[in-house]
GROMACS .gro file of C-alpha atoms in nm:
model
  195
    1UNK     CA    1  -5.959   3.142 -10.152
    2UNK     CA    2  -5.757   3.465 -10.164
    3UNK     CA    3  -5.922   3.581  -9.841
    4UNK     CA    4  -5.806   3.263  -9.669
    5UNK     CA    5  -5.446   3.307  -9.793
    6UNK     CA    6  -5.417   3.676  -9.691
    7UNK     CA    7  -5.379   3.613  -9.313
    8UNK     CA    8  -5.116   3.346  -9.386
    9UNK     CA    9  -4.919   3.579  -9.616
   10UNK     CA   10  -4.936   3.866  -9.364
   11UNK     CA   11  -4.829   3.632  -9.080
   12UNK     CA   12  -4.534   3.506  -9.284
   13UNK     CA   13  -4.431   3.861  -9.367
   14UNK     CA   14  -4.429   3.962  -8.999
   15UNK     CA   15  -4.241   3.643  -8.904
   16UNK     CA   16  -3.971   3.725  -9.160
   17UNK     CA   17  -3.964   4.087  -9.038
   18UNK     CA   18  -3.919   3.978  -8.676
   19UNK     CA   19  -3.650   3.721  -8.758
   20UNK     CA   20  -3.462   3.965  -8.980
   21UNK     CA   21  -3.472   4.243  -8.721
   22UNK     CA   22  -3.303   4.015  -8.467
   23UNK     CA   23  -2.988   3.996  -8.677
   24UNK     CA   24  -2.720   4.257  -8.738
   25UNK     CA   25  -2.840   4.554  -8.939
   26UNK     CA   26  -2.650   4.789  -9.172
   27UNK     CA   27  -2.320   4.657  -9.040
   28UNK     CA   28  -2.320   4.947  -8.792
   29UNK     CA   29  -2.035   4.946  -8.541
   30UNK     CA   30  -2.120   4.940  -8.170
   31UNK     CA   31  -2.243   5.281  -8.060
   32UNK     CA   32  -2.088   5.474  -7.773
   33UNK     CA   33  -2.380   5.701  -7.678
   34UNK     CA   34  -2.215   5.924  -7.416
   35UNK     CA   35  -1.902   6.136  -7.425
   36UNK     CA   36  -1.659   6.261  -7.163
   37UNK     CA   37  -1.390   6.528  -7.184
   38UNK     CA   38  -1.104   6.665  -6.974
   39UNK     CA   39  -1.035   6.995  -7.148
   40UNK     CA   40  -1.245   7.285  -7.276
   41UNK     CA   41  -1.204   7.476  -7.599
   42UNK     CA   42  -1.323   7.828  -7.531
   43UNK     CA   43  -1.425   8.071  -7.802
   44UNK     CA   44  -1.429   8.432  -7.686
   45UNK     CA   45  -1.684   8.615  -7.897
   46UNK     CA   46  -1.550   8.949  -7.777
   47UNK     CA   47  -1.721   9.254  -7.638
   48UNK     CA   48  -2.078   9.266  -7.764
   49UNK     CA   49  -2.336   9.535  -7.703
   50UNK     CA   50  -2.691   9.409  -7.681
   51UNK     CA   51  -2.997   9.586  -7.539
   52UNK     CA   52  -2.785   9.871  -7.398
   53UNK     CA   53  -2.563   9.621  -7.215
   54UNK     CA   54  -2.203   9.550  -7.307
   55UNK     CA   55  -2.043   9.223  -7.214
   56UNK     CA   56  -1.793   8.956  -7.309
   57UNK     CA   57  -1.947   8.636  -7.442
   58UNK     CA   58  -1.788   8.291  -7.434
   59UNK     CA   59  -1.883   7.967  -7.609
   60UNK     CA   60  -1.758   7.633  -7.474
   61UNK     CA   61  -1.676   7.310  -7.655
   62UNK     CA   62  -1.549   6.982  -7.511
   63UNK     CA   63  -1.193   6.896  -7.618
   64UNK     CA   64  -1.020   6.556  -7.630
   65UNK     CA   65  -1.355   6.377  -7.633
   66UNK     CA   66  -1.381   6.012  -7.523
   67UNK     CA   67  -1.692   5.809  -7.607
   68UNK     CA   68  -1.835   5.588  -7.331
   69UNK     CA   69  -2.077   5.296  -7.279
   70UNK     CA   70  -2.138   5.047  -7.559
   71UNK     CA   71  -2.493   5.005  -7.689
   72UNK     CA   72  -2.628   4.847  -8.006
   73UNK     CA   73  -2.891   5.049  -8.195
   74UNK     CA   74  -3.241   4.900  -8.211
   75UNK     CA   75  -3.308   4.745  -8.548
   76UNK     CA   76  -3.617   4.745  -8.767
   77UNK     CA   77  -3.463   4.497  -9.008
   78UNK     CA   78  -3.634   4.509  -9.346
   79UNK     CA   79  -3.791   4.845  -9.263
   80UNK     CA   80  -3.446   4.997  -9.213
   81UNK     CA   81  -3.338   4.862  -9.552
   82UNK     CA   82  -3.651   4.998  -9.713
   83UNK     CA   83  -3.592   5.345  -9.571
   84UNK     CA   84  -3.213   5.358  -9.630
   85UNK     CA   85  -3.048   5.246  -9.312
   86UNK     CA   86  -2.814   5.480  -9.125
   87UNK     CA   87  -2.590   5.423  -8.826
   88UNK     CA   88  -2.617   5.620  -8.500
   89UNK     CA   89  -2.320   5.846  -8.428
   90UNK     CA   90  -2.131   5.834  -8.099
   91UNK     CA   91  -2.210   6.081  -7.823
   92UNK     CA   92  -2.578   6.119  -7.919
   93UNK     CA   93  -2.688   6.102  -7.553
   94UNK     CA   94  -2.463   6.393  -7.449
   95UNK     CA   95  -2.209   6.421  -7.170
   96UNK     CA   96  -2.191   6.118  -6.940
   97UNK     CA   97  -2.123   6.333  -6.633
   98UNK     CA   98  -2.332   6.653  -6.598
   99UNK     CA   99  -2.167   6.975  -6.486
  100UNK     CA  100  -2.227   7.041  -6.116
  101UNK     CA  101  -2.022   7.357  -6.067
  102UNK     CA  102  -1.828   7.619  -6.259
  103UNK     CA  103  -1.535   7.819  -6.122
  104UNK     CA  104  -1.393   8.120  -6.306
  105UNK     CA  105  -1.070   8.288  -6.195
  106UNK     CA  106  -0.865   8.578  -6.330
  107UNK     CA  107  -0.489   8.629  -6.326
  108UNK     CA  108  -0.531   9.000  -6.232
  109UNK     CA  109  -0.750   9.196  -5.995
  110UNK     CA  110  -1.088   9.249  -6.163
  111UNK     CA  111  -1.187   9.513  -5.910
  112UNK     CA  112  -1.133   9.561  -5.533
  113UNK     CA  113  -1.403   9.301  -5.456
  114UNK     CA  114  -1.260   9.037  -5.691
  115UNK     CA  115  -0.883   9.019  -5.660
  116UNK     CA  116  -0.663   8.788  -5.869
  117UNK     CA  117  -0.741   8.421  -5.810
  118UNK     CA  118  -1.086   8.472  -5.657
  119UNK     CA  119  -1.392   8.312  -5.813
  120UNK     CA  120  -1.566   8.553  -6.055
  121UNK     CA  121  -1.872   8.328  -6.086
  122UNK     CA  122  -2.095   8.595  -5.923
  123UNK     CA  123  -2.024   8.831  -6.214
  124UNK     CA  124  -2.124   8.588  -6.490
  125UNK     CA  125  -2.461   8.526  -6.653
  126UNK     CA  126  -2.579   8.230  -6.858
  127UNK     CA  127  -2.752   8.300  -7.186
  128UNK     CA  128  -2.938   8.007  -7.340
  129UNK     CA  129  -3.184   7.922  -7.614
  130UNK     CA  130  -3.342   7.642  -7.411
  131UNK     CA  131  -3.711   7.697  -7.328
  132UNK     CA  132  -3.639   7.544  -6.984
  133UNK     CA  133  -3.423   7.837  -6.875
  134UNK     CA  134  -3.509   8.207  -6.843
  135UNK     CA  135  -3.269   8.414  -7.046
  136UNK     CA  136  -3.025   8.528  -6.908
  137UNK     CA  137  -2.979   8.408  -6.551
  138UNK     CA  138  -2.695   8.451  -6.302
  139UNK     CA  139  -2.446   8.166  -6.326
  140UNK     CA  140  -2.502   8.105  -5.953
  141UNK     CA  141  -2.861   8.003  -6.035
  142UNK     CA  142  -2.754   7.732  -6.281
  143UNK     CA  143  -2.796   7.469  -6.006
  144UNK     CA  144  -3.172   7.528  -6.031
  145UNK     CA  145  -3.156   7.375  -6.380
  146UNK     CA  146  -2.983   7.037  -6.327
  147UNK     CA  147  -3.096   6.894  -6.662
  148UNK     CA  148  -2.933   7.170  -6.866
  149UNK     CA  149  -2.622   7.051  -7.045
  150UNK     CA  150  -2.386   7.324  -7.162
  151UNK     CA  151  -2.304   7.120  -7.470
  152UNK     CA  152  -2.654   6.994  -7.562
  153UNK     CA  153  -2.816   7.338  -7.569
  154UNK     CA  154  -2.655   7.646  -7.718
  155UNK     CA  155  -2.541   7.819  -7.400
  156UNK     CA  156  -2.305   8.110  -7.357
  157UNK     CA  157  -2.148   8.256  -7.047
  158UNK     CA  158  -2.125   8.633  -7.039
  159UNK     CA  159  -1.980   8.892  -6.806
  160UNK     CA  160  -2.124   9.243  -6.810
  161UNK     CA  161  -1.924   9.394  -6.523
  162UNK     CA  162  -1.616   9.565  -6.667
  163UNK     CA  163  -1.286   9.539  -6.481
  164UNK     CA  164  -1.158   9.855  -6.312
  165UNK     CA  165  -0.862   9.884  -6.549
  166UNK     CA  166  -0.947   9.870  -6.918
  167UNK     CA  167  -0.754   9.956  -7.231
  168UNK     CA  168  -0.586   9.812  -7.539
  169UNK     CA  169  -0.273   9.704  -7.349
  170UNK     CA  170  -0.442   9.537  -7.051
  171UNK     CA  171  -0.510   9.167  -7.097
  172UNK     CA  172  -0.698   8.951  -6.849
  173UNK     CA  173  -0.638   8.577  -6.839
  174UNK     CA  174  -0.952   8.389  -6.737
  175UNK     CA  175  -0.946   8.023  -6.635
  176UNK     CA  176  -1.268   7.821  -6.644
  177UNK     CA  177  -1.311   7.499  -6.443
  178UNK     CA  178  -1.617   7.281  -6.501
  179UNK     CA  179  -1.665   7.029  -6.218
  180UNK     CA  180  -1.852   6.720  -6.335
  181UNK     CA  181  -2.075   6.487  -6.133
  182UNK     CA  182  -1.794   6.229  -6.109
  183UNK     CA  183  -1.571   6.488  -5.935
  184UNK     CA  184  -1.336   6.540  -6.231
  185UNK     CA  185  -1.261   6.891  -6.351
  186UNK     CA  186  -1.238   7.001  -6.715
  187UNK     CA  187  -1.064   7.330  -6.766
  188UNK     CA  188  -0.975   7.588  -7.027
  189UNK     CA  189  -0.837   7.940  -7.058
  190UNK     CA  190  -0.926   8.255  -7.247
  191UNK     CA  191  -0.752   8.594  -7.266
  192UNK     CA  192  -0.960   8.907  -7.308
  193UNK     CA  193  -0.895   9.278  -7.358
  194UNK     CA  194  -1.183   9.500  -7.248
  195UNK     CA  195  -1.176   9.830  -7.441
   0.00000   0.00000   0.00000
């Protein structure tokens, strides 16, 4: 008799599991999986010497983040309760609009080939920990890696070409513009002193 009841008990359990998983779970708010930003927070790590090469390193963080696109997390119902349910945080899917171009300008002449206001992109390298990208690569080659997200993977921009004029009293103001796939530009500034 127990063998005859087992399939019925298992079927009832799965029916309850399915019905329960269709309802709201954990009282999680709607999730906004993507984020967008208009400004950049830039952390200048300073002049670093590594493998006989000196360069300035910069980390980038999105500022004034907006979360986009509503989505409800998939529910496992009773299983979530059994394993201590947790809600998904916003922005888990990364930036909504990938970066398509980066422009870097300086407020002073860097050298005779790169005068104030010209794009210094040719002088910058990208250093990443992603296995999808050789390390480092020229910033101009970033377009060969369209799936790389500067905020998903730890990526730094670095410049190893020193300006012609260096010293403790000479400051260079760099402006960074990240053009996104929707055409909008996020920007930020950093001042450096190359000694």
